[in-house]
PDB file of C-alpha atoms in Angstrom:
ATOM      1  CA  MET A   1      24.305 -30.078  -6.257  1.00 39.00           C
ATOM      2  CA  ILE A   2      24.453 -33.570  -4.815  1.00 39.00           C
ATOM      3  CA  ASN A   3      27.833 -35.290  -4.910  1.00 41.00           C
ATOM      4  CA  GLU A   4      26.741 -38.727  -6.070  1.00 38.00           C
ATOM      5  CA  ARG A   5      30.128 -40.319  -5.498  1.00 39.00           C
ATOM      6  CA  ASN A   6      29.719 -39.932  -1.767  1.00 39.00           C
ATOM      7  CA  PHE A   7      26.446 -41.818  -1.570  1.00 37.00           C
ATOM      8  CA  LYS A   8      26.620 -45.392  -0.425  1.00 38.00           C
ATOM      9  CA  GLN A   9      24.847 -48.154  -2.297  1.00 41.00           C
ATOM     10  CA  THR A  10      21.259 -48.292  -1.141  1.00 41.00           C
ATOM     11  CA  THR A  11      18.812 -51.175  -1.302  1.00 41.00           C
ATOM     12  CA  LEU A  12      15.113 -50.802  -0.645  1.00 42.00           C
ATOM     13  CA  HIS A  13      13.590 -53.883   0.901  1.00 35.00           C
ATOM     14  CA  PHE A  14       9.864 -54.358   0.711  1.00 36.00           C
ATOM     15  CA  VAL A  15       8.639 -57.131   3.017  1.00 33.00           C
ATOM     16  CA  HIS A  16       5.902 -59.206   1.418  1.00 38.00           C
ATOM     17  CA  LEU A  17       3.451 -61.849   2.534  1.00 37.00           C
ATOM     18  CA  LYS A  18       4.339 -64.810   0.329  1.00 46.00           C
ATOM     19  CA  MET A  19       5.320 -67.923   2.233  1.00 40.00           C
ATOM     20  CA  SER A  20       7.015 -71.035   0.878  1.00 42.00           C
ATOM     21  CA  THR A  21       8.280 -74.311   2.317  1.00 43.00           C
ATOM     22  CA  SER A  22      11.070 -74.470  -0.289  1.00 54.00           C
ATOM     23  CA  SER A  23      14.180 -72.323  -0.581  1.00 74.00           C
ATOM     24  CA  GLU A  24      14.218 -72.913  -4.348  1.00 90.00           C
ATOM     25  CA  LYS A  25      12.530 -70.172  -6.320  1.00 94.00           C
ATOM     26  CA  ILE A  26      12.017 -68.697  -9.731  1.00 96.00           C
ATOM     27  CA  LEU A  27      13.506 -65.200  -9.660  1.00 98.00           C
ATOM     28  CA  VAL A  28      11.664 -62.614 -11.749  1.00 98.00           C
ATOM     29  CA  ALA A  29      13.478 -59.288 -12.152  1.00 98.00           C
ATOM     30  CA  PHE A  30      11.722 -56.262 -13.648  1.00 98.00           C
ATOM     31  CA  ASP A  31      12.731 -52.915 -14.991  1.00 98.00           C
ATOM     32  CA  PHE A  32      10.246 -50.152 -14.086  1.00 98.00           C
ATOM     33  CA  ASP A  33       9.770 -47.444 -16.744  1.00 98.00           C
ATOM     34  CA  HIS A  34       8.170 -48.764 -19.945  1.00 98.00           C
ATOM     35  CA  THR A  35       8.152 -52.239 -18.367  1.00 98.00           C
ATOM     36  CA  LEU A  36       6.007 -52.256 -15.244  1.00 98.00           C
ATOM     37  CA  VAL A  37       4.533 -48.845 -16.015  1.00 98.00           C
ATOM     38  CA  ASP A  38       3.720 -47.765 -19.548  1.00 98.00           C
ATOM     39  CA  GLU A  39       5.554 -44.442 -19.505  1.00 97.00           C
ATOM     40  CA  ASN A  40       8.851 -42.975 -18.356  1.00 98.00           C
ATOM     41  CA  SER A  41       8.156 -41.646 -14.852  1.00 98.00           C
ATOM     42  CA  ASP A  42      10.813 -38.927 -15.111  1.00 97.00           C
ATOM     43  CA  ILE A  43       9.379 -37.609 -18.359  1.00 97.00           C
ATOM     44  CA  GLU A  44       5.891 -37.532 -16.876  1.00 98.00           C
ATOM     45  CA  ILE A  45       7.126 -35.499 -13.909  1.00 98.00           C
ATOM     46  CA  ILE A  46       8.952 -33.074 -16.209  1.00 97.00           C
ATOM     47  CA  LYS A  47       5.556 -32.197 -17.683  1.00 96.00           C
ATOM     48  CA  LEU A  48       4.824 -30.418 -14.387  1.00 98.00           C
ATOM     49  CA  CYS A  49       7.249 -27.669 -15.363  1.00 97.00           C
ATOM     50  CA  PRO A  50       5.454 -24.334 -15.944  1.00 96.00           C
ATOM     51  CA  GLY A  51       3.939 -24.493 -19.408  1.00 94.00           C
ATOM     52  CA  GLY A  52       5.135 -28.082 -19.653  1.00 93.00           C
ATOM     53  CA  LYS A  53       8.556 -26.859 -20.794  1.00 92.00           C
ATOM     54  CA  VAL A  54      12.037 -27.111 -19.333  1.00 94.00           C
ATOM     55  CA  PRO A  55      14.000 -23.818 -19.432  1.00 91.00           C
ATOM     56  CA  ALA A  56      16.667 -23.683 -22.139  1.00 88.00           C
ATOM     57  CA  ASP A  57      19.524 -23.308 -19.656  1.00 87.00           C
ATOM     58  CA  LEU A  58      18.371 -26.461 -17.887  1.00 90.00           C
ATOM     59  CA  LYS A  59      17.329 -28.516 -20.897  1.00 84.00           C
ATOM     60  CA  HIS A  60      20.840 -29.402 -22.034  1.00 82.00           C
ATOM     61  CA  GLN A  61      22.305 -29.953 -18.588  1.00 81.00           C
ATOM     62  CA  TRP A  62      21.856 -33.700 -18.696  1.00 74.00           C
ATOM     63  CA  LYS A  63      24.330 -33.965 -21.577  1.00 73.00           C
ATOM     64  CA  LYS A  64      26.976 -32.416 -19.329  1.00 75.00           C
ATOM     65  CA  THR A  65      26.149 -33.934 -15.965  1.00 78.00           C
ATOM     66  CA  GLY A  66      24.211 -37.114 -16.729  1.00 88.00           C
ATOM     67  CA  TRP A  67      20.571 -37.949 -16.134  1.00 93.00           C
ATOM     68  CA  ILE A  68      20.459 -38.245 -12.338  1.00 95.00           C
ATOM     69  CA  PRO A  69      21.993 -34.813 -11.593  1.00 95.00           C
ATOM     70  CA  TYR A  70      19.739 -33.426 -14.324  1.00 95.00           C
ATOM     71  CA  MET A  71      16.649 -34.812 -12.617  1.00 96.00           C
ATOM     72  CA  GLY A  72      17.908 -33.387  -9.325  1.00 97.00           C
ATOM     73  CA  ALA A  73      17.991 -29.984 -11.004  1.00 96.00           C
ATOM     74  CA  ILE A  74      14.495 -30.566 -12.416  1.00 97.00           C
ATOM     75  CA  PHE A  75      13.178 -31.347  -8.941  1.00 98.00           C
ATOM     76  CA  GLU A  76      14.733 -28.125  -7.652  1.00 97.00           C
ATOM     77  CA  TYR A  77      13.110 -26.169 -10.475  1.00 97.00           C
ATOM     78  CA  LEU A  78       9.717 -27.737  -9.789  1.00 98.00           C
ATOM     79  CA  HIS A  79      10.055 -26.956  -6.088  1.00 98.00           C
ATOM     80  CA  GLU A  80      10.917 -23.323  -6.866  1.00 97.00           C
ATOM     81  CA  ASN A  81       7.719 -23.185  -8.923  1.00 97.00           C
ATOM     82  CA  SER A  82       5.523 -24.501  -6.095  1.00 97.00           C
ATOM     83  CA  VAL A  83       5.073 -28.033  -7.408  1.00 98.00           C
ATOM     84  CA  THR A  84       4.291 -30.104  -4.322  1.00 97.00           C
ATOM     85  CA  GLU A  85       4.864 -33.662  -3.193  1.00 97.00           C
ATOM     86  CA  SER A  86       1.145 -34.251  -3.695  1.00 97.00           C
ATOM     87  CA  ASP A  87       1.319 -32.979  -7.276  1.00 98.00           C
ATOM     88  CA  MET A  88       4.128 -35.369  -8.094  1.00 98.00           C
ATOM     89  CA  LYS A  89       2.489 -38.282  -6.330  1.00 97.00           C
ATOM     90  CA  ASN A  90      -0.687 -37.788  -8.363  1.00 97.00           C
ATOM     91  CA  ILE A  91       1.290 -37.881 -11.608  1.00 98.00           C
ATOM     92  CA  ILE A  92       3.063 -41.118 -10.716  1.00 98.00           C
ATOM     93  CA  ALA A  93      -0.080 -42.744  -9.317  1.00 96.00           C
ATOM     94  CA  ASN A  94      -1.906 -42.122 -12.591  1.00 96.00           C
ATOM     95  CA  ILE A  95       0.705 -43.673 -14.891  1.00 98.00           C
ATOM     96  CA  PRO A  96      -0.933 -46.892 -16.126  1.00 97.00           C
ATOM     97  CA  PHE A  97       0.728 -50.261 -15.876  1.00 98.00           C
ATOM     98  CA  THR A  98       1.682 -51.820 -19.201  1.00 98.00           C
ATOM     99  CA  PRO A  99      -0.958 -54.135 -20.703  1.00 98.00           C
ATOM    100  CA  GLY A 100      -1.331 -57.369 -18.762  1.00 98.00           C
ATOM    101  CA  MET A 101       1.191 -56.351 -16.105  1.00 98.00           C
ATOM    102  CA  SER A 102      -1.325 -56.231 -13.255  1.00 98.00           C
ATOM    103  CA  ASP A 103      -2.423 -59.778 -14.122  1.00 98.00           C
ATOM    104  CA  LEU A 104       1.202 -60.914 -14.193  1.00 98.00           C
ATOM    105  CA  LEU A 105       2.009 -59.387 -10.803  1.00 98.00           C
ATOM    106  CA  GLU A 106      -1.130 -60.867  -9.314  1.00 98.00           C
ATOM    107  CA  TYR A 107       0.008 -64.284 -10.537  1.00 97.00           C
ATOM    108  CA  LEU A 108       3.497 -63.771  -9.100  1.00 97.00           C
ATOM    109  CA  ARG A 109       2.027 -63.759  -5.590  1.00 96.00           C
ATOM    110  CA  ASN A 110       2.476 -67.518  -5.901  1.00 93.00           C
ATOM    111  CA  SER A 111       5.170 -68.867  -3.578  1.00 91.00           C
ATOM    112  CA  CYS A 112       7.155 -70.260  -6.533  1.00 92.00           C
ATOM    113  CA  PHE A 113       8.418 -66.778  -7.278  1.00 96.00           C
ATOM    114  CA  GLU A 114      10.661 -64.102  -5.878  1.00 97.00           C
ATOM    115  CA  VAL A 115      10.154 -60.682  -7.466  1.00 98.00           C
ATOM    116  CA  ILE A 116      12.654 -57.825  -7.606  1.00 98.00           C
ATOM    117  CA  ILE A 117      12.856 -54.516  -9.446  1.00 98.00           C
ATOM    118  CA  ILE A 118      16.113 -53.122 -10.863  1.00 98.00           C
ATOM    119  CA  SER A 119      15.457 -49.643 -12.176  1.00 98.00           C
ATOM    120  CA  ASP A 120      17.192 -46.364 -12.982  1.00 97.00           C
ATOM    121  CA  SER A 121      14.094 -44.478 -11.776  1.00 97.00           C
ATOM    122  CA  ASN A 122      14.000 -43.696  -8.053  1.00 98.00           C
ATOM    123  CA  SER A 123      12.652 -45.085  -4.810  1.00 98.00           C
ATOM    124  CA  VAL A 124       9.912 -42.465  -4.345  1.00 98.00           C
ATOM    125  CA  PHE A 125       8.373 -43.001  -7.778  1.00 98.00           C
ATOM    126  CA  ILE A 126       8.514 -46.800  -7.639  1.00 98.00           C
ATOM    127  CA  ASN A 127       7.151 -46.985  -4.109  1.00 98.00           C
ATOM    128  CA  THR A 128       4.304 -44.636  -5.033  1.00 98.00           C
ATOM    129  CA  ALA A 129       3.341 -46.711  -8.080  1.00 98.00           C
ATOM    130  CA  LEU A 130       3.417 -50.016  -6.210  1.00 98.00           C
ATOM    131  CA  GLU A 131       1.355 -48.649  -3.339  1.00 97.00           C
ATOM    132  CA  GLN A 132      -1.206 -47.072  -5.645  1.00 96.00           C
ATOM    133  CA  LYS A 133      -1.652 -50.245  -7.691  1.00 96.00           C
ATOM    134  CA  GLY A 134      -1.687 -52.529  -4.638  1.00 97.00           C
ATOM    135  CA  PHE A 135       1.427 -54.571  -5.457  1.00 98.00           C
ATOM    136  CA  LYS A 136       3.940 -53.434  -2.861  1.00 97.00           C
ATOM    137  CA  ASP A 137       3.653 -56.776  -1.061  1.00 97.00           C
ATOM    138  CA  VAL A 138       4.433 -58.720  -4.259  1.00 98.00           C
ATOM    139  CA  VAL A 139       7.893 -57.173  -4.660  1.00 98.00           C
ATOM    140  CA  ASP A 140      10.625 -58.544  -2.418  1.00 97.00           C
ATOM    141  CA  LYS A 141      13.328 -55.972  -3.151  1.00 98.00           C
ATOM    142  CA  VAL A 142      13.767 -52.801  -5.162  1.00 98.00           C
ATOM    143  CA  TYR A 143      17.188 -51.704  -6.400  1.00 98.00           C
ATOM    144  CA  THR A 144      17.046 -48.117  -7.591  1.00 98.00           C
ATOM    145  CA  ASN A 145      18.368 -44.606  -7.058  1.00 98.00           C
ATOM    146  CA  PRO A 146      17.484 -43.514  -3.502  1.00 98.00           C
ATOM    147  CA  ALA A 147      15.242 -40.462  -3.214  1.00 98.00           C
ATOM    148  CA  HIS A 148      13.418 -38.635  -0.448  1.00 98.00           C
ATOM    149  CA  TYR A 149      11.584 -35.386   0.279  1.00 98.00           C
ATOM    150  CA  ASP A 150      13.506 -33.093   2.597  1.00 97.00           C
ATOM    151  CA  GLU A 151      11.988 -30.949   5.341  1.00 97.00           C
ATOM    152  CA  ASN A 152      11.120 -28.275   2.773  1.00 96.00           C
ATOM    153  CA  GLY A 153       9.331 -30.661   0.442  1.00 97.00           C
ATOM    154  CA  LEU A 154      12.147 -30.802  -2.116  1.00 98.00           C
ATOM    155  CA  LEU A 155      12.628 -34.201  -3.739  1.00 98.00           C
ATOM    156  CA  LYS A 156      16.285 -35.185  -3.636  1.00 98.00           C
ATOM    157  CA  ILE A 157      17.861 -38.037  -5.569  1.00 98.00           C
ATOM    158  CA  ALA A 158      21.259 -39.747  -5.458  1.00 97.00           C
ATOM    159  CA  PHE A 159      23.190 -42.393  -7.377  1.00 97.00           C
ATOM    160  CA  TYR A 160      22.389 -46.011  -6.504  1.00 97.00           C
ATOM    161  CA  HIS A 161      26.134 -46.611  -6.652  1.00 96.00           C
ATOM    162  CA  PHE A 162      29.107 -45.337  -8.595  1.00 92.00           C
ATOM    163  CA  GLN A 163      30.550 -47.808 -11.084  1.00 93.00           C
ATOM    164  CA  ASP A 164      33.375 -47.621 -13.612  1.00 92.00           C
ATOM    165  CA  TRP A 165      33.675 -51.269 -14.607  1.00 94.00           C
ATOM    166  CA  CYS A 166      30.818 -51.672 -17.113  1.00 94.00           C
ATOM    167  CA  ASP A 167      30.843 -49.844 -20.437  1.00 92.00           C
ATOM    168  CA  LEU A 168      27.299 -51.001 -21.149  1.00 92.00           C
ATOM    169  CA  SER A 169      25.891 -49.140 -18.145  1.00 93.00           C
ATOM    170  CA  THR A 170      25.610 -45.610 -16.825  1.00 91.00           C
ATOM    171  CA  GLU A 171      27.960 -44.627 -14.011  1.00 92.00           C
ATOM    172  CA  ASN A 172      25.180 -44.662 -11.432  1.00 95.00           C
ATOM    173  CA  MET A 173      23.805 -48.141 -12.127  1.00 97.00           C
ATOM    174  CA  CYS A 174      25.091 -51.420 -13.535  1.00 97.00           C
ATOM    175  CA  LYS A 175      22.017 -53.617 -13.562  1.00 98.00           C
ATOM    176  CA  GLY A 176      24.002 -56.733 -14.422  1.00 97.00           C
ATOM    177  CA  HIS A 177      26.164 -56.310 -11.329  1.00 98.00           C
ATOM    178  CA  ILE A 178      23.090 -55.735  -9.176  1.00 98.00           C
ATOM    179  CA  LEU A 179      21.438 -58.896 -10.500  1.00 98.00           C
ATOM    180  CA  GLU A 180      24.557 -60.975  -9.906  1.00 98.00           C
ATOM    181  CA  GLU A 181      24.955 -59.636  -6.371  1.00 97.00           C
ATOM    182  CA  HIS A 182      21.321 -60.322  -5.545  1.00 98.00           C
ATOM    183  CA  ILE A 183      21.693 -63.925  -6.667  1.00 97.00           C
ATOM    184  CA  ARG A 184      25.004 -64.349  -4.840  1.00 97.00           C
ATOM    185  CA  GLN A 185      23.735 -62.943  -1.549  1.00 96.00           C
ATOM    186  CA  SER A 186      20.310 -64.563  -1.550  1.00 95.00           C
ATOM    187  CA  ASP A 187      19.374 -67.330   0.857  1.00 92.00           C
ATOM    188  CA  SER A 188      17.292 -68.874  -1.933  1.00 93.00           C
ATOM    189  CA  LYS A 189      18.436 -70.998  -4.833  1.00 94.00           C
ATOM    190  CA  TYR A 190      16.957 -70.068  -8.190  1.00 97.00           C
ATOM    191  CA  ARG A 191      15.840 -72.759 -10.585  1.00 95.00           C
ATOM    192  CA  TYR A 192      15.353 -70.073 -13.203  1.00 97.00           C
ATOM    193  CA  VAL A 193      16.075 -66.380 -13.489  1.00 98.00           C
ATOM    194  CA  LEU A 194      13.710 -64.298 -15.632  1.00 98.00           C
ATOM    195  CA  TYR A 195      14.550 -60.725 -16.617  1.00 98.00           C
ATOM    196  CA  VAL A 196      11.874 -58.393 -18.013  1.00 98.00           C
ATOM    197  CA  GLY A 197      12.921 -55.099 -19.571  1.00 98.00           C
ATOM    198  CA  ASP A 198      12.750 -52.708 -22.479  1.00 98.00           C
ATOM    199  CA  GLY A 199      15.785 -50.417 -22.601  1.00 96.00           C
ATOM    200  CA  ILE A 200      19.393 -50.750 -23.665  1.00 95.00           C
ATOM    201  CA  ASN A 201      20.475 -50.531 -20.021  1.00 95.00           C
ATOM    202  CA  ASP A 202      18.757 -53.920 -19.631  1.00 97.00           C
ATOM    203  CA  PHE A 203      21.277 -55.484 -22.017  1.00 97.00           C
ATOM    204  CA  CYS A 204      23.952 -55.968 -19.359  1.00 97.00           C
ATOM    205  CA  PRO A 205      21.749 -58.062 -17.030  1.00 98.00           C
ATOM    206  CA  ALA A 206      20.607 -60.079 -20.044  1.00 97.00           C
ATOM    207  CA  LEU A 207      24.261 -61.072 -20.553  1.00 96.00           C
ATOM    208  CA  LYS A 208      24.412 -62.434 -16.989  1.00 97.00           C
ATOM    209  CA  LEU A 209      21.718 -65.040 -17.603  1.00 98.00           C
ATOM    210  CA  LYS A 210      22.358 -68.724 -18.272  1.00 97.00           C
ATOM    211  CA  GLU A 211      20.980 -70.902 -21.072  1.00 97.00           C
ATOM    212  CA  THR A 212      18.183 -72.118 -18.790  1.00 96.00           C
ATOM    213  CA  ASP A 213      17.142 -68.563 -17.922  1.00 98.00           C
ATOM    214  CA  TYR A 214      14.840 -66.202 -19.824  1.00 98.00           C
ATOM    215  CA  VAL A 215      15.076 -62.616 -20.981  1.00 98.00           C
ATOM    216  CA  PHE A 216      11.876 -60.832 -21.989  1.00 98.00           C
ATOM    217  CA  PRO A 217      12.501 -57.771 -24.206  1.00 98.00           C
ATOM    218  CA  ARG A 218       9.505 -55.541 -24.881  1.00 98.00           C
ATOM    219  CA  GLU A 219       8.730 -55.565 -28.587  1.00 96.00           C
ATOM    220  CA  ASN A 220       9.813 -52.510 -30.579  1.00 95.00           C
ATOM    221  CA  TYR A 221      11.943 -51.104 -27.761  1.00 96.00           C
ATOM    222  CA  SER A 222      15.723 -50.783 -27.707  1.00 95.00           C
ATOM    223  CA  LEU A 223      16.511 -54.011 -25.822  1.00 96.00           C
ATOM    224  CA  TRP A 224      14.414 -55.936 -28.322  1.00 95.00           C
ATOM    225  CA  GLU A 225      16.254 -54.296 -31.199  1.00 94.00           C
ATOM    226  CA  ALA A 226      19.632 -55.141 -29.667  1.00 92.00           C
ATOM    227  CA  LEU A 227      18.661 -58.782 -29.206  1.00 92.00           C
ATOM    228  CA  ILE A 228      17.069 -59.366 -32.620  1.00 84.00           C
ATOM    229  CA  LYS A 229      19.895 -57.532 -34.410  1.00 73.00           C
ATOM    230  CA  PRO A 230      22.990 -58.796 -32.586  1.00 59.00           C
ATOM    231  CA  ASP A 231      25.330 -57.541 -35.307  1.00 56.00           C
ATOM    232  CA  GLU A 232      24.112 -54.005 -34.660  1.00 54.00           C
ATOM    233  CA  GLY A 233      23.390 -54.178 -30.922  1.00 48.00           C
ATOM    234  CA  GLU A 234      25.390 -53.469 -27.811  1.00 50.00           C
ATOM    235  CA  GLY A 235      27.280 -56.725 -28.011  1.00 47.00           C
ATOM    236  CA  SER A 236      28.606 -56.177 -31.507  1.00 44.00           C
ATOM    237  CA  ASP A 237      32.312 -55.437 -32.067  1.00 46.00           C
ATOM    238  CA  LYS A 238      32.755 -54.709 -28.362  1.00 48.00           C
ATOM    239  CA  GLY A 239      34.030 -58.113 -27.311  1.00 47.00           C
ATOM    240  CA  GLN A 240      30.791 -58.871 -25.490  1.00 54.00           C
ATOM    241  CA  PRO A 241      29.526 -62.464 -25.363  1.00 64.00           C
ATOM    242  CA  ALA A 242      26.189 -63.260 -26.912  1.00 86.00           C
ATOM    243  CA  VAL A 243      23.107 -63.534 -24.736  1.00 94.00           C
ATOM    244  CA  GLN A 244      22.777 -67.174 -23.653  1.00 95.00           C
ATOM    245  CA  ALA A 245      19.289 -67.012 -22.173  1.00 97.00           C
ATOM    246  CA  GLN A 246      16.145 -67.926 -24.020  1.00 96.00           C
ATOM    247  CA  ILE A 247      14.600 -64.812 -25.560  1.00 97.00           C
ATOM    248  CA  VAL A 248      10.836 -64.333 -25.356  1.00 97.00           C
ATOM    249  CA  ASN A 249       9.453 -61.107 -26.825  1.00 97.00           C
ATOM    250  CA  TRP A 250       6.509 -59.492 -25.085  1.00 98.00           C
ATOM    251  CA  SER A 251       3.948 -56.783 -25.628  1.00 97.00           C
ATOM    252  CA  SER A 252       1.662 -57.865 -22.775  1.00 98.00           C
ATOM    253  CA  GLY A 253       2.361 -59.170 -19.309  1.00 98.00           C
ATOM    254  CA  LEU A 254       0.032 -62.058 -20.118  1.00 98.00           C
ATOM    255  CA  GLU A 255       2.693 -63.513 -22.421  1.00 98.00           C
ATOM    256  CA  ILE A 256       5.187 -63.470 -19.578  1.00 98.00           C
ATOM    257  CA  ARG A 257       2.629 -64.988 -17.226  1.00 98.00           C
ATOM    258  CA  GLU A 258       2.205 -67.998 -19.497  1.00 97.00           C
ATOM    259  CA  VAL A 259       5.929 -68.730 -19.364  1.00 97.00           C
ATOM    260  CA  CYS A 260       5.962 -68.282 -15.593  1.00 97.00           C
ATOM    261  CA  LYS A 261       3.048 -70.652 -15.203  1.00 96.00           C
ATOM    262  CA  LYS A 262       4.672 -73.272 -17.423  1.00 95.00           C
ATOM    263  CA  LEU A 263       7.970 -73.139 -15.534  1.00 95.00           C
ATOM    264  CA  CYS A 264       6.282 -73.285 -12.149  1.00 92.00           C
ATOM    265  CA  GLU A 265       4.054 -76.239 -13.015  1.00 89.00           C
ATOM    266  CA  GLU A 266       6.592 -78.269 -14.955  1.00 82.00           C
ATOM    267  CA  LYS A 267       9.555 -77.894 -12.647  1.00 70.00           C
ATOM    268  CA  PHE A 268       7.910 -77.626  -9.255  1.00 66.00           C
ATOM    269  CA  HIS A 269       5.280 -80.255 -10.053  1.00 64.00           C
ATOM    270  CA  GLU A 270       2.464 -78.319  -8.515  1.00 57.00           C
ATOM    271  CA  SER A 271      -0.535 -76.336  -9.612  1.00 55.00           C
ATOM    272  CA  CYS A 272       0.387 -72.697  -9.866  1.00 60.00           C
ATOM    273  CA  ASN A 273      -3.105 -71.326 -10.087  1.00 59.00           C
ATOM    274  CA  LEU A 274      -3.957 -68.869  -7.329  1.00 53.00           C
TER     275      LEU A 274
END
């Protein structure tokens, strides 16, 4: 089993083709599962298990070890049952984007924007999806759990980092910390920061946003529930500050695109039509 504590923090950097004469940008940060793509990529891969079922002795492992070691064990089980890299790639490539998300990403090619992904999926799945859909060049950086196929064709996965400072996050990924570090280390200045997500692990980065920023929770998902019911959500009775950013619910990427277009045109005083 992989010892996640020994893995160093890994950042995937996808070079893109957008050019801009200004260092000031609008930063748009995305989750991946149930945000960019309309399913959970891990769950879709698990369906490749023989008979579509996980063995009983493996099924409850994640409760003991956590999700990332559990998925490492799943990948080993799939490999033992002759599931190939090609089989897995086909599954990921055929997961549809969420409604309107392709249109949104196409719009974000505009030089006003810098696009990053912060996801608890893994680098192989995200890279496969972006390549298949033709949007790898739109994304500037991907922060996720590093993964690779070894010489035997076994997919191996590790922690993005090990953290013990954030009770809102899993030990392998604090998305709020990642977002803050990206902003701190960037050569660009961000007029606005927009965060698009769906899950409760997107609550921490939402707390890092300012009043002028935007958080986009997907309607009827756990982040949305936490934000519309603050007395019951992750920030309740835990000493957490309230989310300061403007909250815009979404069910289609087209709704997010309209906000992006408005911010680009009003604040950068230029046409943001491609």
